[in-house]
Amino acid sequence: MDASKIDASKINAGDRALDGAEVGRLRQALDEQEQRSLRLLADFDNLRRRSAREQDAARRDGRRVALLPLLSVLDTLERALAVGSTDPAFYEGMAATHRQFMTALREAGAEPVDSVGQPFDPSIHEAVATSPSDSVEPGTVVRELRRGWRLGDELLRPAQVVVAAAPKARDPWR
Amino acid sequence: MDASKIDASKINAGDRALDGAEVGRLRQALDEQEQRSLRLLADFDNLRRRSAREQDAARRDGRRVALLPLLSVLDTLERALAVGSTDPAFYEGMAATHRQFMTALREAGAEPVDSVGQPFDPSIHEAVATSPSDSVEPGTVVRELRRGWRLGDELLRPAQVVVAAAPKARDPWR
């Protein structure tokens, strides 16, 4: 058989088979690429949402880091004011500083935690002592030793409190 | 012509042409999808980088928002301390509060701006007055009226300063 004589119909059939395989391969590759794009799009959306959340968290974290050490400064100022002074003019200057301090903390988004008279709440109160009482319900906060602060929905630091315990039962033998 | 008699070779040729067109179409679609994935991947990387930067910025912004109103509280405290008091014990309590305030601000990342004795720098100093001087170079900060503060590389607020001017020329007729 003459090698130069080619059976055209066979070549066509061969090409035909090749094209068919190529179509299959391409369809699969296209399908994979489409799936990949969809996953990337979903990842992208997730990242965008997470990024917005993380930005809010970072902003709050920045405020928290800045405010926490300053709360102790306010504590010191309040302890000194509680002692009082023999110099009324100077004392008034410090009382004004204190009022401005409270306002600045509120401007920064911090709010004092309610404690005295409230039911003890372990999510915002830290009980450092109990005290028997017959004037208030057991479990009520009767004294605040250190003010607690919130920052938005978060707790900056818990209030340190004394909680009412049930009054001691009277000794029936006395 | 009998409609039920089909010329198989023509159908094959037709299929062949269809497959060829399909391969072209699929190759183009695949190419577009690949381009799309690449763009998404690039967008994703950009978003991730931008998101990290924005998070840093948000954290700094949170600190800035918290600290700015508190700098005014420190100003008030310092003005009162500058006046002095006739009650040394109370005064010392307030001086301690002041020291703790400075430490807390530094803990929060804030640093005072250098001013007195430095060349006037409009990026960190705000000139509120000039004062003739023959003891220092003109353009030197000679007095600080309000302390300036930085937060990392950023300025929280400029220092308000008095800047040395050239001394007045002596009047030759006197």
mmCIF file of C-alpha atoms in Angstrom:
data_model
loop_
_atom_site.group_PDB
_atom_site.id
_atom_site.type_symbol
_atom_site.label_atom_id
_atom_site.label_comp_id
_atom_site.label_asym_id
_atom_site.label_seq_id
_atom_site.Cartn_x
_atom_site.Cartn_y
_atom_site.Cartn_z
ATOM 1 C CA MET A 1 0.000 0.000 0.000
ATOM 2 C CA ASP A 2 1.211 3.419 -0.970
ATOM 3 C CA ALA A 3 2.011 5.285 2.224
ATOM 4 C CA SER A 4 1.328 8.592 0.481
ATOM 5 C CA LYS A 5 -2.225 7.533 -0.204
ATOM 6 C CA ILE A 6 -4.198 8.539 2.805
ATOM 7 C CA ASP A 7 -7.704 7.425 3.607
ATOM 8 C CA ALA A 8 -9.288 10.847 4.192
ATOM 9 C CA SER A 9 -12.405 9.396 5.775
ATOM 10 C CA LYS A 10 -10.260 7.707 8.453
ATOM 11 C CA ILE A 11 -8.429 10.911 9.247
ATOM 12 C CA ASN A 12 -11.759 12.682 9.573
ATOM 13 C CA ALA A 13 -12.972 9.989 11.912
ATOM 14 C CA GLY A 14 -9.760 10.328 13.903
ATOM 15 C CA ASP A 15 -10.146 14.120 14.077
ATOM 16 C CA ARG A 16 -13.750 13.620 14.966
ATOM 17 C CA ALA A 17 -12.749 11.443 17.935
ATOM 18 C CA LEU A 18 -10.096 13.925 18.984
ATOM 19 C CA ASP A 19 -12.564 16.836 18.849
ATOM 20 C CA GLY A 20 -15.060 14.797 20.845
ATOM 21 C CA ALA A 21 -12.448 14.108 23.526
ATOM 22 C CA GLU A 22 -11.407 17.759 23.489
ATOM 23 C CA VAL A 23 -15.009 18.890 23.973
ATOM 24 C CA GLY A 24 -15.303 16.559 26.963
ATOM 25 C CA ARG A 25 -12.003 17.744 28.417
ATOM 26 C CA LEU A 26 -12.853 21.385 27.861
ATOM 27 C CA ARG A 27 -16.307 21.009 29.371
ATOM 28 C CA GLN A 28 -14.788 19.466 32.471
ATOM 29 C CA ALA A 29 -12.090 22.148 32.714
ATOM 30 C CA LEU A 30 -14.708 24.853 32.260
ATOM 31 C CA ASP A 31 -16.859 23.290 34.918
ATOM 32 C CA GLU A 32 -13.911 23.176 37.316
ATOM 33 C CA GLN A 33 -13.027 26.786 36.579
ATOM 34 C CA GLU A 34 -16.613 27.853 37.166
ATOM 35 C CA GLN A 35 -16.637 26.020 40.487
ATOM 36 C CA ARG A 36 -13.346 27.689 41.370
ATOM 37 C CA SER A 37 -14.699 31.141 40.534
ATOM 38 C CA LEU A 38 -17.780 30.469 42.631
ATOM 39 C CA ARG A 39 -15.658 29.373 45.583
ATOM 40 C CA LEU A 40 -13.428 32.423 45.200
ATOM 41 C CA LEU A 41 -16.477 34.676 45.041
ATOM 42 C CA ALA A 42 -17.856 33.097 48.204
ATOM 43 C CA ASP A 43 -14.442 33.411 49.920
ATOM 44 C CA PHE A 44 -14.276 37.026 48.803
ATOM 45 C CA ASP A 45 -17.687 37.800 50.292
ATOM 46 C CA ASN A 46 -16.788 36.029 53.522
ATOM 47 C CA LEU A 47 -13.523 37.941 53.757
ATOM 48 C CA ARG A 48 -15.347 41.228 53.152
ATOM 49 C CA ARG A 49 -17.872 40.505 55.879
ATOM 50 C CA ARG A 50 -15.194 39.250 58.282
ATOM 51 C CA SER A 51 -13.022 42.246 57.497
ATOM 52 C CA ALA A 52 -15.836 44.672 58.394
ATOM 53 C CA ARG A 53 -16.446 42.810 61.658
ATOM 54 C CA GLU A 54 -12.739 42.719 62.458
ATOM 55 C CA GLN A 55 -12.458 46.435 61.811
ATOM 56 C CA ASP A 56 -15.191 47.161 64.339
ATOM 57 C CA ALA A 57 -13.488 44.829 66.801
ATOM 58 C CA ALA A 58 -10.108 46.507 66.198
ATOM 59 C CA ARG A 59 -11.587 49.960 66.796
ATOM 60 C CA ARG A 60 -13.161 48.775 70.043
ATOM 61 C CA ASP A 61 -9.946 47.035 71.023
ATOM 62 C CA GLY A 62 -8.017 50.288 70.446
ATOM 63 C CA ARG A 63 -10.406 52.129 72.763
ATOM 64 C CA ARG A 64 -10.227 49.359 75.355
ATOM 65 C CA VAL A 65 -6.414 49.369 75.383
ATOM 66 C CA ALA A 66 -6.372 53.167 75.739
ATOM 67 C CA LEU A 67 -9.060 53.377 78.420
ATOM 68 C CA LEU A 68 -8.161 50.530 80.777
ATOM 69 C CA PRO A 69 -5.043 52.113 82.366
ATOM 70 C CA LEU A 70 -6.896 55.439 82.669
ATOM 71 C CA LEU A 71 -9.644 53.876 84.790
ATOM 72 C CA SER A 72 -7.046 53.270 87.496
ATOM 73 C CA VAL A 73 -6.079 56.947 87.336
ATOM 74 C CA LEU A 74 -9.712 57.844 87.981
ATOM 75 C CA ASP A 75 -9.747 55.411 90.938
ATOM 76 C CA THR A 76 -6.738 57.172 92.478
ATOM 77 C CA LEU A 77 -8.315 60.579 91.942
ATOM 78 C CA GLU A 78 -11.568 59.430 93.553
ATOM 79 C CA ARG A 79 -9.814 57.920 96.578
ATOM 80 C CA ALA A 80 -7.979 61.232 97.149
ATOM 81 C CA LEU A 81 -11.196 63.231 96.746
ATOM 82 C CA ALA A 82 -12.959 60.917 99.214
ATOM 83 C CA VAL A 83 -10.383 61.824 101.890
ATOM 84 C CA GLY A 84 -11.128 65.541 101.432
ATOM 85 C CA SER A 85 -8.877 68.579 101.788
ATOM 86 C CA THR A 86 -8.378 71.621 103.991
ATOM 87 C CA ASP A 87 -7.833 73.714 100.825
ATOM 88 C CA PRO A 88 -11.343 74.249 99.375
ATOM 89 C CA ALA A 89 -10.171 76.140 96.241
ATOM 90 C CA PHE A 90 -7.675 73.440 95.316
ATOM 91 C CA TYR A 91 -10.214 70.740 96.180
ATOM 92 C CA GLU A 92 -12.755 72.341 93.860
ATOM 93 C CA GLY A 93 -10.170 72.337 91.047
ATOM 94 C CA MET A 94 -9.718 68.607 91.566
ATOM 95 C CA ALA A 95 -13.467 68.002 91.752
ATOM 96 C CA ALA A 96 -13.744 69.831 88.400
ATOM 97 C CA THR A 97 -10.980 67.623 86.993
ATOM 98 C CA HIS A 98 -12.976 64.614 88.173
ATOM 99 C CA ARG A 99 -16.193 65.777 86.501
ATOM 100 C CA GLN A 100 -14.291 66.396 83.277
ATOM 101 C CA PHE A 101 -12.712 62.930 83.574
ATOM 102 C CA MET A 102 -16.134 61.257 83.825
ATOM 103 C CA THR A 103 -17.360 63.244 80.809
ATOM 104 C CA ALA A 104 -14.238 62.341 78.782
ATOM 105 C CA LEU A 105 -14.700 58.639 79.532
ATOM 106 C CA ARG A 106 -18.324 58.857 78.406
ATOM 107 C CA GLU A 107 -17.233 60.709 75.250
ATOM 108 C CA ALA A 108 -14.824 57.840 74.610
ATOM 109 C CA GLY A 109 -17.785 55.451 74.784
ATOM 110 C CA ALA A 110 -17.282 54.108 78.340
ATOM 111 C CA GLU A 111 -20.207 53.860 80.748
ATOM 112 C CA PRO A 112 -20.165 53.005 84.475
ATOM 113 C CA VAL A 113 -21.738 49.688 85.458
ATOM 114 C CA ASP A 114 -24.749 49.911 87.809
ATOM 115 C CA SER A 115 -24.040 48.035 90.985
ATOM 116 C CA VAL A 116 -25.273 49.234 94.402
ATOM 117 C CA GLY A 117 -28.886 48.120 94.877
ATOM 118 C CA GLN A 118 -28.765 45.812 91.831
ATOM 119 C CA PRO A 119 -28.974 42.008 91.999
ATOM 120 C CA PHE A 120 -25.466 40.537 91.839
ATOM 121 C CA ASP A 121 -24.640 39.693 88.201
ATOM 122 C CA PRO A 122 -21.432 37.677 87.698
ATOM 123 C CA SER A 123 -21.129 38.951 84.129
ATOM 124 C CA ILE A 124 -20.514 42.532 85.336
ATOM 125 C CA HIS A 125 -19.879 42.224 89.087
ATOM 126 C CA GLU A 126 -16.996 40.600 90.936
ATOM 127 C CA ALA A 127 -17.940 39.717 94.521
ATOM 128 C CA VAL A 128 -15.014 40.418 96.841
ATOM 129 C CA ALA A 129 -16.988 39.960 100.064
ATOM 130 C CA THR A 130 -20.437 39.215 101.420
ATOM 131 C CA SER A 131 -22.113 41.034 104.237
ATOM 132 C CA PRO A 132 -25.141 39.816 106.227
ATOM 133 C CA SER A 133 -28.067 42.178 105.818
ATOM 134 C CA ASP A 134 -31.695 42.186 106.877
ATOM 135 C CA SER A 135 -32.551 45.382 105.011
ATOM 136 C CA VAL A 136 -32.043 44.054 101.468
ATOM 137 C CA GLU A 137 -32.614 40.784 99.618
ATOM 138 C CA PRO A 138 -29.698 38.329 99.808
ATOM 139 C CA GLY A 139 -27.708 38.566 96.557
ATOM 140 C CA THR A 140 -28.155 42.332 96.286
ATOM 141 C CA VAL A 141 -25.018 44.449 95.806
ATOM 142 C CA VAL A 142 -24.673 46.567 98.960
ATOM 143 C CA ARG A 143 -21.368 48.316 98.326
ATOM 144 C CA GLU A 144 -19.091 49.083 95.393
ATOM 145 C CA LEU A 145 -15.361 48.927 96.135
ATOM 146 C CA ARG A 146 -14.256 49.654 92.580
ATOM 147 C CA ARG A 147 -16.477 51.001 89.830
ATOM 148 C CA GLY A 148 -17.062 48.738 86.847
ATOM 149 C CA TRP A 149 -17.065 50.059 83.276
ATOM 150 C CA ARG A 150 -18.598 48.947 79.989
ATOM 151 C CA LEU A 151 -17.554 49.869 76.472
ATOM 152 C CA GLY A 152 -20.607 49.484 74.277
ATOM 153 C CA ASP A 153 -21.806 45.907 74.675
ATOM 154 C CA GLU A 154 -18.489 44.781 76.150
ATOM 155 C CA LEU A 155 -17.247 44.879 79.711
ATOM 156 C CA LEU A 156 -14.130 46.997 80.196
ATOM 157 C CA ARG A 157 -13.727 45.787 83.758
ATOM 158 C CA PRO A 158 -16.139 44.341 86.314
ATOM 159 C CA ALA A 159 -17.289 46.283 89.377
ATOM 160 C CA GLN A 160 -15.804 44.925 92.602
ATOM 161 C CA VAL A 161 -18.646 44.654 95.051
ATOM 162 C CA VAL A 162 -19.857 43.497 98.424
ATOM 163 C CA VAL A 163 -22.976 41.318 98.204
ATOM 164 C CA ALA A 164 -25.717 40.948 100.797
ATOM 165 C CA ALA A 165 -25.918 37.548 102.466
ATOM 166 C CA ALA A 166 -28.912 36.237 104.396
ATOM 167 C CA PRO A 167 -28.865 37.616 107.963
ATOM 168 C CA LYS A 168 -27.477 35.136 110.517
ATOM 169 C CA ALA A 169 -30.268 33.083 112.071
ATOM 170 C CA ARG A 170 -30.838 34.130 115.690
ATOM 171 C CA ASP A 171 -29.411 31.652 118.122
ATOM 172 C CA PRO A 172 -32.576 30.140 119.730
ATOM 173 C CA TRP A 173 -30.673 29.305 122.970
ATOM 174 C CA ARG A 174 -29.932 32.900 123.784
ATOM 175 C CA MET B 1 -36.178 11.942 -1.605
ATOM 176 C CA ASP B 2 -37.094 9.650 1.213
ATOM 177 C CA ALA B 3 -36.908 11.722 4.369
ATOM 178 C CA SER B 4 -36.177 8.621 6.413
ATOM 179 C CA LYS B 5 -33.028 7.984 4.397
ATOM 180 C CA ILE B 6 -30.271 9.946 6.009
ATOM 181 C CA ASP B 7 -26.890 10.659 4.518
ATOM 182 C CA ALA B 8 -24.682 9.548 7.422
ATOM 183 C CA SER B 9 -21.561 11.138 6.016
ATOM 184 C CA LYS B 10 -23.300 14.534 5.918
ATOM 185 C CA ILE B 11 -24.423 14.182 9.501
ATOM 186 C CA ASN B 12 -20.900 13.302 10.511
ATOM 187 C CA ALA B 13 -19.602 16.359 8.677
ATOM 188 C CA GLY B 14 -22.272 18.432 10.383
ATOM 189 C CA ASP B 15 -21.394 17.007 13.796
ATOM 190 C CA ARG B 16 -17.764 17.569 13.019
ATOM 191 C CA ALA B 17 -18.434 21.245 12.307
ATOM 192 C CA LEU B 18 -20.564 21.494 15.454
ATOM 193 C CA ASP B 19 -17.826 19.890 17.572
ATOM 194 C CA GLY B 20 -15.252 22.234 16.050
ATOM 195 C CA ALA B 21 -17.428 25.234 16.891
ATOM 196 C CA GLU B 22 -18.057 23.821 20.363
ATOM 197 C CA VAL B 23 -14.312 23.416 20.974
ATOM 198 C CA GLY B 24 -13.771 27.041 19.977
ATOM 199 C CA ARG B 25 -16.645 28.202 22.143
ATOM 200 C CA LEU B 26 -15.508 26.122 25.100
ATOM 201 C CA ARG B 27 -11.904 27.282 24.762
ATOM 202 C CA GLN B 28 -13.064 30.890 24.821
ATOM 203 C CA ALA B 29 -15.372 30.301 27.788
ATOM 204 C CA LEU B 30 -12.577 28.501 29.636
ATOM 205 C CA ASP B 31 -10.184 31.334 28.891
ATOM 206 C CA GLU B 32 -12.722 33.873 30.201
ATOM 207 C CA GLN B 33 -13.319 31.829 33.337
ATOM 208 C CA GLU B 34 -9.590 31.557 33.946
ATOM 209 C CA GLN B 35 -9.231 35.312 33.548
ATOM 210 C CA ARG B 36 -12.126 35.774 35.922
ATOM 211 C CA SER B 37 -10.552 33.499 38.532
ATOM 212 C CA LEU B 38 -7.265 35.366 38.214
ATOM 213 C CA ARG B 39 -8.990 38.715 38.688
ATOM 214 C CA LEU B 40 -10.904 37.378 41.687
ATOM 215 C CA LEU B 41 -7.689 36.009 43.151
ATOM 216 C CA ALA B 42 -5.987 39.385 42.699
ATOM 217 C CA ASP B 43 -9.015 41.191 44.200
ATOM 218 C CA PHE B 44 -8.953 38.747 47.077
ATOM 219 C CA ASP B 45 -5.280 39.438 47.789
ATOM 220 C CA ASN B 46 -5.833 43.184 47.570
ATOM 221 C CA LEU B 47 -8.779 42.983 49.920
ATOM 222 C CA ARG B 48 -6.752 40.912 52.375
ATOM 223 C CA ARG B 49 -3.898 43.433 52.347
ATOM 224 C CA ARG B 50 -6.253 46.409 52.557
ATOM 225 C CA SER B 51 -8.184 44.732 55.335
ATOM 226 C CA ALA B 52 -5.006 44.253 57.421
ATOM 227 C CA ARG B 53 -4.081 47.914 56.886
ATOM 228 C CA GLU B 54 -7.594 49.092 57.710
ATOM 229 C CA GLN B 55 -7.604 47.024 60.865
ATOM 230 C CA ASP B 56 -4.409 48.718 62.064
ATOM 231 C CA ALA B 57 -5.920 52.082 61.197
ATOM 232 C CA ALA B 58 -9.146 51.219 63.039
ATOM 233 C CA ARG B 59 -7.229 50.168 66.146
ATOM 234 C CA ARG B 60 -5.263 53.430 66.110
ATOM 235 C CA ASP B 61 -8.448 55.367 65.452
ATOM 236 C CA GLY B 62 -10.066 53.710 68.472
ATOM 237 C CA ARG B 63 -7.171 54.775 70.665
ATOM 238 C CA ARG B 64 -7.212 58.294 69.234
ATOM 239 C CA VAL B 65 -10.942 58.717 69.877
ATOM 240 C CA ALA B 66 -10.519 57.459 73.458
ATOM 241 C CA LEU B 67 -7.432 59.506 74.287
ATOM 242 C CA LEU B 68 -8.235 62.913 72.818
ATOM 243 C CA PRO B 69 -10.872 64.006 75.382
ATOM 244 C CA LEU B 70 -8.656 62.692 78.197
ATOM 245 C CA LEU B 71 -5.766 64.971 77.203
ATOM 246 C CA SER B 72 -7.948 67.937 78.171
ATOM 247 C CA VAL B 73 -8.542 66.353 81.576
ATOM 248 C CA LEU B 74 -4.771 66.170 82.060
ATOM 249 C CA ASP B 75 -4.502 69.860 81.046
ATOM 250 C CA THR B 76 -7.027 70.818 83.732
ATOM 251 C CA LEU B 77 -5.208 68.723 86.337
ATOM 252 C CA GLU B 78 -1.879 70.341 85.418
ATOM 253 C CA ARG B 79 -3.268 73.879 85.561
ATOM 254 C CA ALA B 80 -4.629 73.192 89.059
ATOM 255 C CA LEU B 81 -1.320 71.646 90.191
ATOM 256 C CA ALA B 82 0.558 74.679 88.813
ATOM 257 C CA VAL B 83 -1.437 76.962 91.124
ATOM 258 C CA GLY B 84 -0.379 74.913 94.171
ATOM 259 C CA SER B 85 -2.214 74.197 97.413
ATOM 260 C CA THR B 86 -2.016 74.953 101.114
ATOM 261 C CA ASP B 87 -2.840 71.265 101.835
ATOM 262 C CA PRO B 88 0.416 69.360 101.152
ATOM 263 C CA ALA B 89 -1.054 65.869 101.769
ATOM 264 C CA PHE B 90 -3.945 66.426 99.377
ATOM 265 C CA TYR B 91 -1.601 68.084 96.887
ATOM 266 C CA GLU B 92 0.683 65.049 96.983
ATOM 267 C CA GLY B 93 -2.301 62.780 96.275
ATOM 268 C CA MET B 94 -3.048 64.869 93.195
ATOM 269 C CA ALA B 95 0.602 64.899 92.121
ATOM 270 C CA ALA B 96 0.526 61.082 92.361
ATOM 271 C CA THR B 97 -2.648 61.035 90.261
ATOM 272 C CA HIS B 98 -0.824 63.167 87.715
ATOM 273 C CA ARG B 99 2.178 60.829 87.560
ATOM 274 C CA GLN B 100 -0.127 57.857 87.118
ATOM 275 C CA PHE B 101 -2.016 59.749 84.380
ATOM 276 C CA MET B 102 1.210 60.313 82.421
ATOM 277 C CA THR B 103 2.134 56.630 82.803
ATOM 278 C CA ALA B 104 -1.345 55.504 81.685
ATOM 279 C CA LEU B 105 -1.162 57.692 78.572
ATOM 280 C CA ARG B 106 2.227 56.224 77.708
ATOM 281 C CA GLU B 107 0.840 52.709 78.297
ATOM 282 C CA ALA B 108 -1.931 53.576 75.851
ATOM 283 C CA GLY B 109 0.755 54.431 73.283
ATOM 284 C CA ALA B 110 0.689 58.242 73.584
ATOM 285 C CA GLU B 111 3.940 60.218 73.856
ATOM 286 C CA PRO B 112 4.415 63.934 74.604
ATOM 287 C CA VAL B 113 5.778 66.054 71.754
ATOM 288 C CA ASP B 114 9.129 67.747 72.414
ATOM 289 C CA SER B 115 8.783 71.467 72.136
ATOM 290 C CA VAL B 116 10.685 73.905 74.408
ATOM 291 C CA GLY B 117 14.190 74.417 73.008
ATOM 292 C CA GLN B 118 13.325 72.695 69.712
ATOM 293 C CA PRO B 119 13.173 74.444 66.334
ATOM 294 C CA PHE B 120 9.560 75.289 65.505
ATOM 295 C CA ASP B 121 8.069 72.449 63.401
ATOM 296 C CA PRO B 122 4.629 73.199 61.910
ATOM 297 C CA SER B 123 3.884 69.470 61.652
ATOM 298 C CA ILE B 124 3.825 69.094 65.460
ATOM 299 C CA HIS B 125 3.775 72.678 66.814
ATOM 300 C CA GLU B 126 1.092 75.330 66.564
ATOM 301 C CA ALA B 127 2.524 78.855 67.055
ATOM 302 C CA VAL B 128 0.108 80.938 69.099
ATOM 303 C CA ALA B 129 2.528 83.839 69.696
ATOM 304 C CA THR B 130 6.068 85.015 69.028
ATOM 305 C CA SER B 131 8.366 86.582 71.567
ATOM 306 C CA PRO B 132 11.528 88.565 70.816
ATOM 307 C CA SER B 133 14.583 86.886 72.282
ATOM 308 C CA ASP B 134 18.310 87.461 72.158
ATOM 309 C CA SER B 135 19.181 84.328 74.106
ATOM 310 C CA VAL B 136 17.949 81.760 71.554
ATOM 311 C CA GLU B 137 17.860 81.449 67.755
ATOM 312 C CA PRO B 138 14.769 82.935 66.108
ATOM 313 C CA GLY B 139 12.354 80.123 65.280
ATOM 314 C CA THR B 140 13.128 78.247 68.503
ATOM 315 C CA VAL B 141 10.178 77.243 70.701
ATOM 316 C CA VAL B 142 10.566 79.208 73.955
ATOM 317 C CA ARG B 143 7.393 78.239 75.788
ATOM 318 C CA GLU B 144 4.748 75.528 75.659
ATOM 319 C CA LEU B 145 1.189 76.642 76.426
ATOM 320 C CA ARG B 146 -0.418 73.266 75.807
ATOM 321 C CA ARG B 147 1.465 69.989 75.550
ATOM 322 C CA GLY B 148 1.312 68.192 72.220
ATOM 323 C CA TRP B 149 0.864 64.424 71.957
ATOM 324 C CA ARG B 150 1.714 61.776 69.396
ATOM 325 C CA LEU B 151 0.198 58.337 68.974
ATOM 326 C CA GLY B 152 2.805 56.186 67.259
ATOM 327 C CA ASP B 153 3.664 57.939 64.003
ATOM 328 C CA GLU B 154 0.559 60.089 64.127
ATOM 329 C CA LEU B 155 -0.059 63.386 65.838
ATOM 330 C CA LEU B 156 -2.831 63.258 68.425
ATOM 331 C CA ARG B 157 -2.771 67.017 68.856
ATOM 332 C CA PRO B 158 -0.126 69.683 68.197
ATOM 333 C CA ALA B 159 1.709 71.489 70.983
ATOM 334 C CA GLN B 160 0.627 75.126 71.306
ATOM 335 C CA VAL B 161 3.802 77.133 71.608
ATOM 336 C CA VAL B 162 5.446 80.552 71.749
ATOM 337 C CA VAL B 163 8.228 80.927 69.197
ATOM 338 C CA ALA B 164 11.342 83.148 69.506
ATOM 339 C CA ALA B 165 11.466 86.091 67.094
ATOM 340 C CA ALA B 166 14.581 88.070 66.259
ATOM 341 C CA PRO B 167 15.277 90.664 69.001
ATOM 342 C CA LYS B 168 14.087 94.198 68.171
ATOM 343 C CA ALA B 169 16.891 96.304 66.651
ATOM 344 C CA ARG B 170 18.088 98.903 69.156
ATOM 345 C CA ASP B 171 16.825 102.342 68.368
ATOM 346 C CA PRO B 172 20.065 104.215 67.368
ATOM 347 C CA TRP B 173 18.644 107.608 68.441
ATOM 348 C CA ARG B 174 18.305 106.652 72.067
#
